[in-house]
XYZ file of C-alpha atoms in Angstrom:
782
model
C 0.000 0.000 0.000
C 0.987 3.612 -0.321
C 2.853 5.368 2.451
C -0.203 6.878 4.072
C -0.092 8.475 7.481
C -3.270 6.832 8.687
C -4.838 10.167 9.578
C -8.089 8.670 10.718
C -6.632 6.860 13.712
C -8.618 8.802 16.320
C -5.678 9.095 18.667
C -6.781 12.631 19.409
C -10.156 14.351 19.349
C -11.550 14.482 15.834
C -11.019 17.740 14.022
C -12.954 18.927 11.049
C -11.130 17.945 7.894
C -10.224 20.610 5.391
C -11.340 20.158 1.817
C -7.719 20.118 0.724
C -6.883 17.165 2.982
C -10.062 15.349 1.932
C -9.248 15.768 -1.754
C -5.663 14.656 -1.163
C -6.798 11.518 0.650
C -9.422 10.846 -2.040
C -6.694 11.039 -4.681
C -4.414 8.695 -2.729
C -7.252 6.243 -2.060
C -7.686 5.661 -5.794
C -4.344 3.855 -5.898
C -4.781 1.864 -2.692
C -8.472 1.071 -2.414
C -9.804 0.869 -5.959
C -7.083 -0.931 -7.911
C -8.911 -4.270 -7.735
C -12.400 -2.883 -8.340
C -11.290 -0.784 -11.317
C -9.854 -3.781 -13.200
C -13.089 -5.795 -13.030
C -14.211 -4.759 -16.577
C -11.351 -6.927 -17.860
C -13.178 -10.151 -17.053
C -16.841 -9.600 -16.092
C -18.464 -10.020 -19.533
C -16.094 -12.827 -20.466
C -16.967 -14.691 -17.266
C -20.712 -14.072 -17.620
C -20.797 -15.448 -21.190
C -18.333 -18.282 -20.516
C -20.701 -21.200 -21.178
C -23.984 -20.606 -19.396
C -25.550 -18.141 -21.858
C -24.985 -17.201 -25.480
C -24.907 -13.779 -27.090
C -27.839 -13.505 -29.564
C -29.013 -10.887 -32.056
C -31.919 -9.857 -29.841
C -29.401 -8.324 -27.388
C -31.577 -9.432 -24.456
C -28.646 -11.286 -22.931
C -26.126 -8.460 -23.176
C -28.649 -5.850 -22.010
C -29.696 -8.099 -19.143
C -26.090 -8.563 -18.023
C -25.541 -4.802 -18.200
C -28.673 -4.189 -16.128
C -27.479 -6.665 -13.490
C -24.027 -5.048 -13.432
C -25.481 -1.546 -13.040
C -27.840 -2.389 -10.210
C -25.298 -4.601 -8.439
C -22.759 -1.782 -8.452
C -25.426 0.628 -7.266
C -26.846 -1.470 -4.443
C -23.758 -3.179 -3.006
C -20.746 -0.830 -3.209
C -22.671 2.451 -3.382
C -25.686 1.943 -1.130
C -24.442 -0.757 1.257
C -20.792 0.163 1.726
C -20.598 3.903 1.005
C -23.749 4.955 2.844
C -24.047 2.327 5.614
C -21.098 0.042 6.332
C -18.422 2.759 6.259
C -20.117 4.349 9.274
C -19.359 1.256 11.378
C -15.697 2.100 11.941
C -13.720 0.918 14.936
C -12.025 4.173 15.952
C -11.258 4.833 12.311
C -10.417 1.228 11.345
C -12.500 -1.034 9.112
C -12.726 -4.637 7.972
C -14.204 -7.887 9.227
C -12.208 -7.795 12.467
C -13.264 -4.207 13.098
C -16.900 -5.330 13.189
C -16.001 -8.261 15.423
C -14.032 -6.149 17.904
C -16.890 -3.622 18.010
C -19.209 -6.433 19.043
C -16.653 -7.731 21.563
C -16.515 -4.371 23.307
C -20.266 -3.782 23.418
C -20.971 -7.323 24.582
C -18.528 -9.457 26.553
C -18.015 -12.020 23.829
C -14.264 -11.619 23.365
C -12.321 -14.872 23.424
C -9.077 -13.225 24.541
C -8.244 -15.042 27.812
C -6.180 -12.294 29.471
C -8.715 -9.490 29.300
C -8.984 -7.079 32.235
C -11.544 -4.610 33.446
C -8.778 -2.014 33.262
C -8.709 -2.450 29.472
C -12.219 -1.065 29.273
C -10.883 2.286 30.505
C -8.790 2.714 27.362
C -9.708 5.707 25.237
C -10.561 3.642 22.162
C -12.341 0.963 24.181
C -15.086 3.218 25.413
C -18.473 2.567 23.905
C -19.642 5.436 21.725
C -23.248 4.444 21.297
C -25.373 6.202 18.713
C -29.101 6.244 18.370
C -31.788 5.706 20.957
C -33.854 2.978 19.406
C -34.763 -0.383 20.894
C -32.401 -0.354 23.858
C -34.305 -3.142 25.594
C -33.933 -5.476 22.614
C -30.243 -4.597 22.371
C -29.691 -5.378 26.052
C -31.602 -8.616 25.696
C -29.485 -9.683 22.721
C -26.327 -8.666 24.566
C -27.339 -10.728 27.606
C -28.071 -13.732 25.422
C -24.662 -13.565 23.743
C -22.855 -13.192 27.056
C -24.630 -16.167 28.660
C -24.147 -18.725 25.891
C -20.575 -19.629 24.973
C -21.849 -21.527 21.942
C -23.107 -18.269 20.438
C -19.788 -16.586 21.214
C -17.899 -19.354 19.443
C -20.279 -19.174 16.474
C -19.637 -15.434 16.252
C -15.877 -16.035 16.300
C -16.123 -18.756 13.643
C -18.244 -16.442 11.467
C -15.602 -13.705 11.695
C -12.834 -16.222 10.968
C -14.688 -17.548 7.907
C -14.800 -14.036 6.507
C -11.105 -13.636 7.313
C -10.217 -16.922 5.609
C -12.118 -15.907 2.496
C -10.164 -12.639 2.425
C -6.955 -14.693 2.493
C -8.358 -16.837 -0.323
C -9.112 -13.646 -2.222
C -5.450 -12.735 -1.774
C -4.607 -15.861 -3.773
C -7.257 -15.530 -6.476
C -7.355 -11.779 -7.166
C -3.738 -11.467 -8.391
C -4.257 -14.533 -10.578
C -7.444 -13.363 -12.305
C -6.374 -9.690 -12.538
C -2.977 -10.365 -14.112
C -4.267 -13.214 -16.269
C -7.127 -11.083 -17.603
C -4.800 -8.145 -18.250
C -2.421 -10.204 -20.392
C -5.349 -11.827 -22.223
C -5.138 -8.955 -24.726
C -2.381 -10.951 -26.388
C -5.026 -13.369 -27.672
C -6.211 -10.841 -30.270
C -2.806 -10.685 -31.954
C -2.276 -14.429 -32.346
C -4.229 -17.628 -32.848
C -5.861 -19.427 -29.944
C -3.455 -22.342 -30.332
C -0.457 -20.079 -29.792
C -1.677 -17.527 -27.266
C -2.298 -20.078 -24.518
C 1.403 -21.014 -24.614
C 2.388 -17.347 -24.207
C -0.366 -16.084 -21.920
C 0.206 -18.416 -18.958
C 4.026 -18.070 -18.772
C 3.775 -14.290 -19.178
C 1.204 -14.069 -16.357
C 3.358 -16.289 -14.125
C 6.428 -14.119 -14.708
C 4.498 -11.001 -13.698
C 3.149 -12.731 -10.584
C 6.596 -13.943 -9.510
C 8.021 -10.441 -9.917
C 5.082 -9.001 -7.991
C 5.609 -11.261 -4.973
C 9.410 -10.977 -5.083
C 9.165 -7.202 -4.802
C 6.976 -7.318 -1.693
C 9.855 -7.293 0.794
C 11.041 -3.938 -0.550
C 7.749 -2.379 0.491
C 5.456 -0.274 -1.638
C 6.473 3.087 -0.174
C 9.142 3.515 -2.874
C 6.697 3.188 -5.774
C 3.461 3.973 -3.958
C 3.322 7.455 -5.441
C 2.723 5.824 -8.844
C -0.342 3.845 -7.752
C -2.905 6.641 -7.887
C -1.755 7.980 -11.313
C -1.861 4.466 -12.777
C -5.400 3.804 -11.545
C -6.584 7.276 -12.589
C -5.091 6.748 -16.050
C -6.807 3.370 -16.267
C -10.194 4.749 -15.171
C -9.866 7.639 -17.631
C -8.939 5.154 -20.346
C -11.871 2.751 -19.844
C -14.421 5.555 -19.384
C -13.249 7.326 -22.561
C -13.384 4.074 -24.528
C -16.828 3.460 -23.047
C -18.138 6.868 -24.148
C -16.706 6.334 -27.647
C -18.357 2.912 -27.967
C -21.697 4.215 -26.706
C -21.981 7.016 -29.234
C -20.297 5.158 -32.072
C -22.097 1.830 -31.843
C -25.351 2.060 -29.887
C -26.521 5.201 -28.011
C -29.699 3.298 -27.052
C -27.732 1.167 -24.606
C -28.932 3.492 -21.814
C -32.257 1.666 -21.937
C -30.574 -1.399 -20.436
C -30.237 0.421 -17.099
C -33.896 -0.306 -16.467
C -34.432 -3.220 -14.037
C -37.015 -4.559 -16.506
C -34.136 -5.998 -18.547
C -33.080 -8.132 -15.569
C -36.535 -9.719 -15.619
C -36.375 -10.299 -19.378
C -32.889 -11.761 -19.011
C -33.880 -14.312 -16.356
C -37.122 -15.152 -18.171
C -35.287 -15.999 -21.385
C -32.145 -17.642 -20.022
C -33.680 -19.277 -16.902
C -31.161 -21.648 -15.275
C -28.321 -20.544 -17.548
C -28.918 -16.915 -16.616
C -28.962 -17.762 -12.931
C -25.648 -19.627 -13.235
C -24.117 -16.701 -15.145
C -24.647 -14.512 -12.080
C -21.476 -16.070 -10.710
C -19.549 -14.173 -13.380
C -21.611 -10.990 -13.103
C -20.884 -10.589 -9.382
C -17.204 -10.080 -10.237
C -18.127 -6.479 -11.061
C -18.050 -5.788 -7.296
C -14.839 -7.625 -6.477
C -12.658 -5.287 -4.464
C -15.604 -3.423 -2.912
C -14.707 -4.785 0.508
C -11.426 -2.850 0.264
C -13.361 0.379 0.761
C -14.140 -0.747 4.281
C -10.995 -2.748 5.009
C -8.682 0.175 4.116
C -10.695 2.746 6.033
C -7.923 3.165 8.605
C -5.580 4.681 6.023
C -7.996 7.363 4.884
C -11.247 8.975 5.998
C -14.864 8.104 5.331
C -15.465 11.247 3.320
C -12.427 10.783 1.079
C -13.350 7.161 0.241
C -16.960 8.130 -0.420
C -15.973 10.987 -2.724
C -13.462 8.895 -4.684
C -15.983 6.148 -5.349
C -19.073 8.276 -5.952
C -17.544 10.853 -8.285
C -14.700 8.965 -9.991
C -14.793 5.164 -9.734
C -18.529 4.517 -9.961
C -19.250 6.639 -13.091
C -16.075 5.362 -14.796
C -17.057 1.726 -14.278
C -20.644 2.295 -15.436
C -19.422 3.990 -18.632
C -16.923 1.178 -19.230
C -19.563 -1.555 -18.902
C -22.045 0.365 -21.030
C -19.417 0.862 -23.716
C -18.646 -2.849 -23.860
C -22.357 -3.654 -24.042
C -22.834 -1.101 -26.848
C -20.039 -2.680 -28.889
C -21.262 -6.253 -28.331
C -24.828 -5.267 -29.233
C -23.622 -4.570 -32.780
C -21.224 -7.516 -33.051
C -23.226 -10.684 -32.656
C -21.091 -13.004 -34.741
C -17.787 -13.471 -32.944
C -15.101 -15.593 -34.546
C -14.271 -17.481 -31.365
C -15.753 -17.760 -27.911
C -12.788 -16.086 -26.241
C -13.183 -12.818 -28.196
C -15.992 -11.482 -26.009
C -13.541 -10.083 -23.475
C -12.629 -6.480 -22.775
C -10.008 -5.921 -25.462
C -12.352 -6.716 -28.345
C -14.200 -3.444 -27.659
C -10.985 -1.404 -27.612
C -10.200 0.370 -30.923
C -7.377 -1.453 -32.642
C -5.122 1.612 -32.898
C -4.835 2.018 -29.120
C -5.043 -1.638 -28.138
C -1.352 -2.057 -27.260
C -1.115 1.053 -25.032
C -4.317 -0.021 -23.273
C -2.775 -3.475 -22.732
C 0.218 -1.911 -20.986
C -1.950 0.287 -18.772
C -4.168 -2.689 -17.914
C -1.182 -4.766 -16.790
C 0.044 -1.929 -14.555
C -3.466 -1.462 -13.111
C -3.728 -5.216 -12.443
C -0.393 -5.140 -10.611
C -1.576 -2.202 -8.468
C -4.838 -4.001 -7.654
C -2.957 -7.183 -6.778
C -0.543 -5.238 -4.592
C -3.437 -3.835 -2.572
C -5.014 -7.226 -1.865
C -1.635 -8.790 -0.963
C -0.778 -6.112 1.589
C -4.375 -6.304 2.821
C -3.851 -10.022 3.432
C -0.696 -9.256 5.424
C -2.647 -6.764 7.512
C -5.547 -9.074 8.369
C -3.194 -11.929 9.301
C -1.365 -9.547 11.643
C -4.721 -8.723 13.256
C -5.569 -12.412 13.641
C -2.164 -13.124 15.181
C -2.514 -10.215 17.606
C -5.884 -11.513 18.786
C -4.618 -15.070 19.277
C -6.266 -16.588 16.201
C -3.213 -17.259 14.014
C 0.276 -18.644 14.708
C 2.928 -16.005 15.327
C 4.670 -14.957 12.132
C 7.589 -12.669 11.403
C 6.277 -9.184 10.691
C 8.628 -6.785 8.922
C 7.793 -3.088 8.750
C 8.904 -1.999 5.297
C 8.311 1.709 5.720
C 11.242 3.665 7.232
C 8.746 5.502 9.441
C 7.084 2.221 10.587
C 3.613 3.122 9.388
C 1.183 0.514 10.664
C -0.038 -0.418 7.195
C 3.436 -0.989 5.743
C 4.156 -4.595 6.710
C 5.595 -7.660 5.027
C 5.230 -11.263 6.222
C 7.733 -13.560 4.433
C 5.996 -16.876 5.186
C 2.616 -15.632 3.987
C 4.109 -13.923 0.924
C 5.749 -17.070 -0.445
C 2.720 -19.184 0.451
C 0.457 -16.819 -1.477
C 2.854 -16.847 -4.429
C 2.947 -20.640 -4.670
C -0.840 -20.909 -4.364
C -1.358 -18.138 -6.901
C 0.963 -19.800 -9.425
C -0.730 -23.155 -8.829
C -4.138 -21.628 -9.567
C -2.865 -19.877 -12.705
C -1.063 -22.906 -14.134
C -3.735 -25.365 -13.008
C -6.744 -23.599 -14.552
C -5.092 -21.733 -17.468
C -8.245 -19.726 -18.146
C -10.315 -17.045 -16.508
C -13.472 -19.158 -16.398
C -12.498 -21.372 -13.468
C -10.505 -18.647 -11.700
C -13.516 -16.313 -11.903
C -15.779 -18.982 -10.401
C -13.361 -19.317 -7.483
C -12.910 -15.573 -6.998
C -16.654 -14.946 -7.134
C -17.392 -17.331 -4.275
C -14.659 -15.802 -2.100
C -15.897 -12.251 -2.730
C -19.558 -12.908 -2.044
C -18.836 -14.940 1.123
C -16.925 -12.029 2.651
C -19.849 -9.729 1.848
C -22.341 -12.128 3.439
C -20.259 -12.235 6.623
C -20.108 -8.424 6.639
C -23.897 -8.239 6.267
C -24.468 -10.600 9.217
C -22.008 -8.836 11.513
C -23.280 -5.428 10.433
C -26.838 -6.302 11.427
C -25.585 -7.188 14.939
C -23.645 -3.916 15.112
C -26.842 -2.004 14.322
C -28.601 -3.506 17.334
C -25.769 -3.800 19.878
C -23.640 -0.767 19.032
C -25.940 1.692 17.309
C -29.026 0.801 19.415
C -31.185 0.759 16.298
C -34.458 -1.055 15.940
C -34.315 -4.800 15.498
C -36.612 -4.423 12.503
C -34.161 -2.055 10.821
C -31.351 -4.564 11.342
C -33.486 -7.422 10.014
C -34.494 -5.278 7.036
C -30.836 -4.564 6.281
C -29.917 -8.238 6.547
C -32.904 -9.398 4.514
C -32.518 -6.859 1.702
C -28.778 -7.106 1.110
C -28.568 -10.699 2.296
C -31.139 -11.873 -0.261
C -29.155 -10.247 -3.075
C -25.903 -11.752 -1.869
C -27.429 -15.191 -1.294
C -28.661 -15.151 -4.903
C -25.114 -14.547 -6.102
C -23.716 -16.979 -3.528
C -25.956 -19.787 -4.800
C -24.948 -19.063 -8.399
C -21.272 -19.292 -7.421
C -21.668 -22.371 -5.236
C -23.381 -24.315 -8.021
C -20.054 -24.149 -9.873
C -18.244 -25.904 -7.051
C -16.644 -28.489 -9.327
C -15.701 -25.848 -11.912
C -13.292 -23.873 -9.757
C -15.414 -22.697 -6.822
C -13.937 -25.470 -4.671
C -10.633 -23.596 -4.477
C -11.666 -20.853 -1.982
C -13.623 -23.441 0.028
C -10.558 -25.670 0.289
C -8.242 -22.773 1.127
C -10.668 -21.416 3.714
C -11.051 -24.806 5.367
C -7.265 -25.167 5.678
C -6.773 -21.693 7.157
C -9.844 -22.055 9.371
C -8.536 -25.306 10.860
C -5.158 -23.645 11.504
C -6.829 -20.690 13.229
C -9.163 -22.779 15.364
C -6.422 -25.216 16.419
C -4.087 -22.367 17.370
C -6.840 -20.516 19.214
C -7.901 -23.653 21.110
C -4.312 -24.493 22.084
C -3.659 -20.904 23.182
C -6.746 -20.905 25.415
C -5.809 -24.247 27.012
C -2.231 -23.119 27.590
C -3.424 -19.951 29.318
C -5.870 -21.921 31.460
C -2.965 -24.126 32.589
C -0.966 -21.015 33.522
C -3.882 -19.702 35.567
C -4.445 -23.001 37.360
C -0.765 -23.456 38.189
C 0.227 -19.928 39.104
C 2.022 -19.467 42.411
C 0.132 -17.964 45.323
C 1.236 -14.705 46.920
C 1.513 -16.540 50.265
C 4.257 -18.745 48.836
C 6.163 -15.652 47.786
C 5.775 -13.975 51.183
C 7.082 -17.090 52.911
C 10.379 -16.738 51.053
C 11.229 -13.395 52.644
C 12.711 -10.275 51.025
C 15.610 -12.233 49.527
C 13.212 -14.857 48.086
C 15.271 -17.443 49.964
C 18.152 -17.131 47.511
C 21.069 -14.879 46.668
C 19.980 -11.630 44.990
C 22.500 -10.558 42.341
C 22.798 -7.251 40.543
C 20.677 -6.632 37.483
C 17.085 -6.790 36.324
C 15.331 -10.074 35.674
C 12.581 -9.579 33.079
C 10.220 -12.571 33.199
C 7.857 -12.883 30.266
C 4.442 -14.283 31.107
C 0.982 -14.342 29.589
C -0.597 -13.886 33.027
C -2.014 -10.515 34.007
C -2.263 -11.517 37.686
C -0.474 -13.951 39.945
C 3.046 -15.344 39.735
C 3.804 -17.696 36.818
C 4.915 -21.231 37.491
C 8.171 -20.726 35.595
C 9.318 -18.344 38.356
C 8.969 -20.964 41.090
C 10.486 -23.508 38.722
C 13.484 -21.230 38.304
C 14.098 -20.181 41.904
C 13.781 -23.724 43.246
C 16.489 -24.989 40.876
C 18.977 -22.102 40.825
C 20.550 -20.475 43.913
C 20.474 -16.848 42.696
C 18.187 -14.312 41.135
C 18.270 -10.627 40.168
C 17.888 -7.781 42.644
C 14.974 -6.358 40.626
C 12.343 -8.669 39.127
C 9.778 -7.527 36.564
C 6.933 -9.799 35.442
C 6.265 -8.562 31.913
C 3.071 -9.315 29.985
C 2.849 -8.033 26.406
C -0.739 -8.448 25.332
C -3.128 -7.327 22.611
C -6.438 -5.668 23.339
C -9.468 -5.580 21.006
C -8.923 -1.990 19.868
C -6.972 -0.778 16.832
C -4.535 1.411 18.745
C -3.487 2.102 22.327
C -2.373 5.647 23.024
C 1.213 6.030 24.341
C -0.024 7.552 27.607
C -2.101 4.392 28.226
C 0.509 1.854 27.120
C 1.601 0.348 30.450
C -0.122 -1.010 33.527
C 2.379 -1.147 36.386
C 2.002 -2.614 39.858
C 3.957 -4.007 42.752
C 3.979 -7.635 43.909
C 4.571 -8.142 47.615
C 6.186 -5.651 50.020
C 8.362 -2.822 48.750
C 11.640 -4.396 49.885
C 11.043 -7.395 47.597
C 11.598 -5.217 44.497
C 9.075 -7.250 42.477
C 7.018 -5.414 39.847
C 4.373 -6.328 37.325
C 4.274 -4.515 33.989
C 1.560 -5.102 31.391
C 2.285 -3.577 27.973
C -0.891 -3.193 25.924
C -0.991 -2.973 22.146
C -3.862 -2.624 19.692
C -4.270 -5.062 16.829
C -2.962 -2.438 14.379
C -0.161 -1.068 16.565
C 3.524 -1.336 15.752
C 5.520 -2.910 18.588
C 8.524 -0.890 19.710
C 12.077 -2.040 19.051
C 14.285 -3.321 21.857
C 15.906 0.047 22.600
C 12.646 1.961 22.723
C 10.822 -0.725 24.661
C 13.591 -1.130 27.226
C 13.788 2.621 27.758
C 10.036 2.991 28.212
C 9.891 -0.029 30.513
C 12.478 1.415 32.904
C 10.826 4.829 32.821
C 7.326 3.545 33.495
C 8.522 1.522 36.524
C 10.374 4.557 37.819
C 7.324 6.740 37.319
C 5.213 4.219 39.213
C 7.686 4.234 42.105
C 7.651 8.026 42.287
C 3.880 8.402 42.199
C 2.985 5.384 44.307
C 2.725 7.442 47.474
C 1.419 10.580 45.771
C -2.159 11.677 45.859
C -3.962 10.623 42.666
C -5.500 14.071 42.402
C -2.162 15.787 41.749
C -2.487 15.116 38.024
C 0.882 13.486 37.349
C -0.403 11.508 34.379
C -0.764 8.272 36.363
C -4.254 6.956 37.034
C -5.088 4.253 39.570
C -7.108 1.343 38.260
C -8.701 -1.596 40.010
C -9.095 -5.013 38.487
C -10.995 -7.845 40.089
C -8.713 -10.371 38.410
C -5.566 -8.873 39.915
C -5.285 -9.230 43.672
C -1.552 -8.600 43.846
C -1.942 -4.929 44.620
C -2.611 -1.568 43.082
C -2.036 -1.148 39.351
C -1.400 2.184 37.688
C -1.647 3.388 34.109
C 1.724 4.799 33.040
C 2.517 6.216 29.633
C 5.658 5.854 27.564
C 8.637 8.126 28.120
C 7.567 10.462 25.318
C 4.093 10.911 26.843
C 5.288 11.927 30.323
C 6.022 15.636 30.538
C 7.472 15.241 34.022
C 9.130 12.007 34.985
C 10.951 10.487 37.868
C 13.852 9.654 35.553
C 15.154 12.024 32.933
C 16.775 10.685 29.800
C 19.205 12.119 27.279
C 20.635 10.593 24.137
C 24.156 11.503 23.088
C 26.275 10.143 20.268
C 29.567 11.494 21.613
C 29.546 10.202 25.175
C 28.547 11.498 28.600
C 28.497 14.988 29.990
C 30.623 15.405 33.107
C 28.416 18.207 34.394
C 25.551 15.880 35.317
C 25.492 13.676 38.402
C 23.868 10.627 36.843
C 23.586 6.907 36.606
C 24.230 6.041 32.987
C 24.022 2.959 30.836
C 25.173 2.229 27.336
C 22.629 0.681 25.009
C 23.870 -0.934 21.816
C 21.962 0.131 18.749
C 22.524 0.361 15.004
C 24.557 3.264 13.727
C 25.016 5.808 15.148
C 25.826 4.359 18.574
C 23.816 6.169 21.247
C 24.054 6.365 25.011
C 20.796 6.527 26.961
C 21.302 8.325 30.261
C 18.897 7.904 33.173
C 19.083 10.743 35.689
C 17.355 10.805 39.080
C 16.302 14.476 39.374
C 17.079 16.520 42.470
C 13.523 17.271 43.575
C 12.303 17.979 47.115
C 9.097 16.100 46.323
C 10.982 12.793 46.108
C 11.415 11.394 49.620
C 14.361 9.341 50.770
C 12.820 5.862 50.431
C 11.596 6.599 46.896
C 14.997 7.994 45.945
C 16.725 4.884 47.244
C 14.369 2.624 45.304
C 14.896 4.646 42.136
C 18.646 4.537 42.630
C 18.540 0.777 43.097
C 16.487 0.445 39.893
C 19.072 2.485 37.984
C 21.956 0.466 39.447
C 20.206 -2.740 38.432
C 19.726 -1.387 34.933
C 23.401 -0.463 34.747
C 24.335 -4.018 35.756
C 22.311 -5.417 32.878
C 18.942 -6.836 31.927
C 18.189 -10.529 31.442
C 15.080 -11.673 29.599
C 13.577 -14.925 30.903
C 10.791 -16.734 29.108
C 9.199 -20.123 29.315
C 9.756 -22.728 26.641
C 6.657 -24.856 26.960
C 5.864 -28.296 25.668
C 2.087 -28.605 25.497
C 0.641 -32.097 25.804
C -2.893 -33.342 26.320
C -3.394 -34.775 29.782
C -4.150 -38.435 30.290
C -7.777 -39.376 29.812
C -8.359 -36.727 27.134
C -10.517 -37.588 24.153
C -8.943 -38.787 20.935
C -9.856 -35.553 19.167
C -8.282 -33.389 21.881
C -5.109 -35.456 21.900
C -4.819 -35.177 18.131
C -5.444 -31.414 18.161
C -3.016 -30.665 21.019
C -0.278 -33.285 20.558
C -0.066 -33.039 16.780
C -1.899 -29.974 15.470
C -1.038 -27.322 18.046
C 2.408 -28.776 18.730
C 3.251 -28.669 15.004
C 2.077 -25.058 14.680
C 3.910 -23.991 17.838
C 7.192 -25.548 16.715
C 6.962 -23.898 13.308
C 5.820 -20.454 14.437
C 7.793 -17.517 15.766
C 8.450 -16.916 19.425
C 6.673 -14.384 21.574
C 6.669 -10.862 20.183
C 8.404 -9.465 23.244
C 11.120 -12.110 23.043
C 12.062 -10.984 19.554
C 12.786 -7.471 20.847
C 15.702 -8.495 23.059
C 19.156 -9.800 22.132
C 19.451 -13.576 22.191
C 22.612 -13.279 24.298
C 20.601 -11.943 27.247
C 17.677 -14.347 26.818
C 17.172 -17.379 29.050
C 14.553 -20.058 28.425
C 12.991 -22.129 31.193
C 11.525 -25.370 29.879
C 8.209 -26.688 31.207
C 5.703 -29.342 30.203
C 2.079 -28.223 30.093
C -0.480 -30.983 30.673
C -3.667 -29.375 29.379
């Protein structure tokens, strides 16, 4: 995707957008959002007339297809998405998971095991209810969902099905877009020869497309919008020429009466051809999924005033040409390029290939984004996420494992089918399934989040759902002719997600059941019964309360431990972003002389995790800030807010921001490339980082408000940091306990174990040097 700042992130109070910024975002959205949708004229008519219906001299078929295309584009992308669905943003973010997280926050249906009441105090977590309709019905539905875990699991599976179909679309869209773009070669050679050129040429373009992903799109992103605008201008101009040159009466086909005539004449064949017609809306979901990079108004303006009229003119122009050319030499000459004037056919071919590459790029990066969201919410194995943008924009990511998997699957589909007919059947089913899932979740959002009438929600689901079910049935009937591909892909990814989610839940339940009691810790005394050595011991745990079993496992087998111990939990919360001033929850475990702290770092599912230097710096600062303000009155306004959580009985927790969000801190920091200043009385530590080499200096300020005990604790924290930081994490072996069912043993011992061994480690573990990392092995009997 383009290097967009993500201005609609809602990290600050919403300000009225200027028309200049709206127009700029609308221009940029053309290259990111509408690349896939704008290339649909390449293959819609060819897919609709593949085999199910024939083009006759009465023109009833071509006019009927045009009428279906017009009204489908009007009702689904324009009416449903632009005017309704785009309003259901999750603090500026969109997509299937945005709808799901909205529902999770308005009803306690989230499956994240380590949720806390304190998370509901986050700025983006707060419920912004709109409307004052049937509140009683909404509360009743909310209560029903919260009481029945079966309904919660069904809701999760529904969201995951939509997610899996999006991943399947990431395989099929590049294949059909690039293959259809290079199909213009068929007009310059015989059918026997072009199939030996078309497939290899498409495969070469696809390989280059996926190989360039790790460079990121920020270097060439500025070309995306001009390419798509040029393409839209090209197809709309050709459409206007064909309308006036061949058949100005084609406007009559916009009447819905022609849909009735079409179905009456073609009957079953016409119904089956709907699977090809629905491809005119492929890419519409991107308007909602990419909402976080732009604004609602900019996306609405770009579609309503540029994309929508250009596509309608393009389809009308093709229909006008075909209405005067009934006798076609071969069945494959009903595609897009046959309606392009011969003199400009080669330039149009080049522009089409570039537009197809831009559209494919958007869906590939969109697939990376949604897999990152799934991984953050515990529904996908951990993968390596590389931020390709130098400024670490949250949309600029690259996932190597997923990239090469998509490439292999995309090449297999292209080489295996070798024509747009079967690929279009597969792509159509994936597209319409995602839209059906959006319709179902959207109807729940209307009742639970917007407090609208249940009848309005049912009307929305019935009206748009009936249209989408009609197209869904037409696509599903072609299961053996290519539509099985997205079903197979979705089943594979769905099994992976469910197995990982189930294993993650069971592993967390084992941690909760086997955590060490606070009484055991108190019985050890201030020295924990062992030698306390200099340094900070950073223990990674998934627990948000209690002491993990790996700590007792460690201290009972080794005779020494660090003078400062921090139990660190890096967790995701069901919001897109967590503001820096709300990043950390910090608390103390046991008496003050124990020097045991708990730190919970919270990230949204679209947040970028900090690097090791930034995270380490903020971690030390937030603990120091907690120490300084622990005794202070909460009403002094120091930027630290007390929170209470029923699940955490270890003591008081406090919300502490990152170092950059604290205007006044208990520890001051300076960064210097040339060394230390001798004028400051400080405790300093050198932190290794890429060039240039920087020194991060922690200074305990001379302030009368800091009493002696607090100053001593801060000084001890700084001395421990100077001595070094060791990261300790558990290396678990998860096995099903004896007496478990055969299914559970297979899922845990083979499925989850295989995924765990082949996935990345914990996100926080990747942020620290391996030389300072220690693993404590444990066997989990779940």
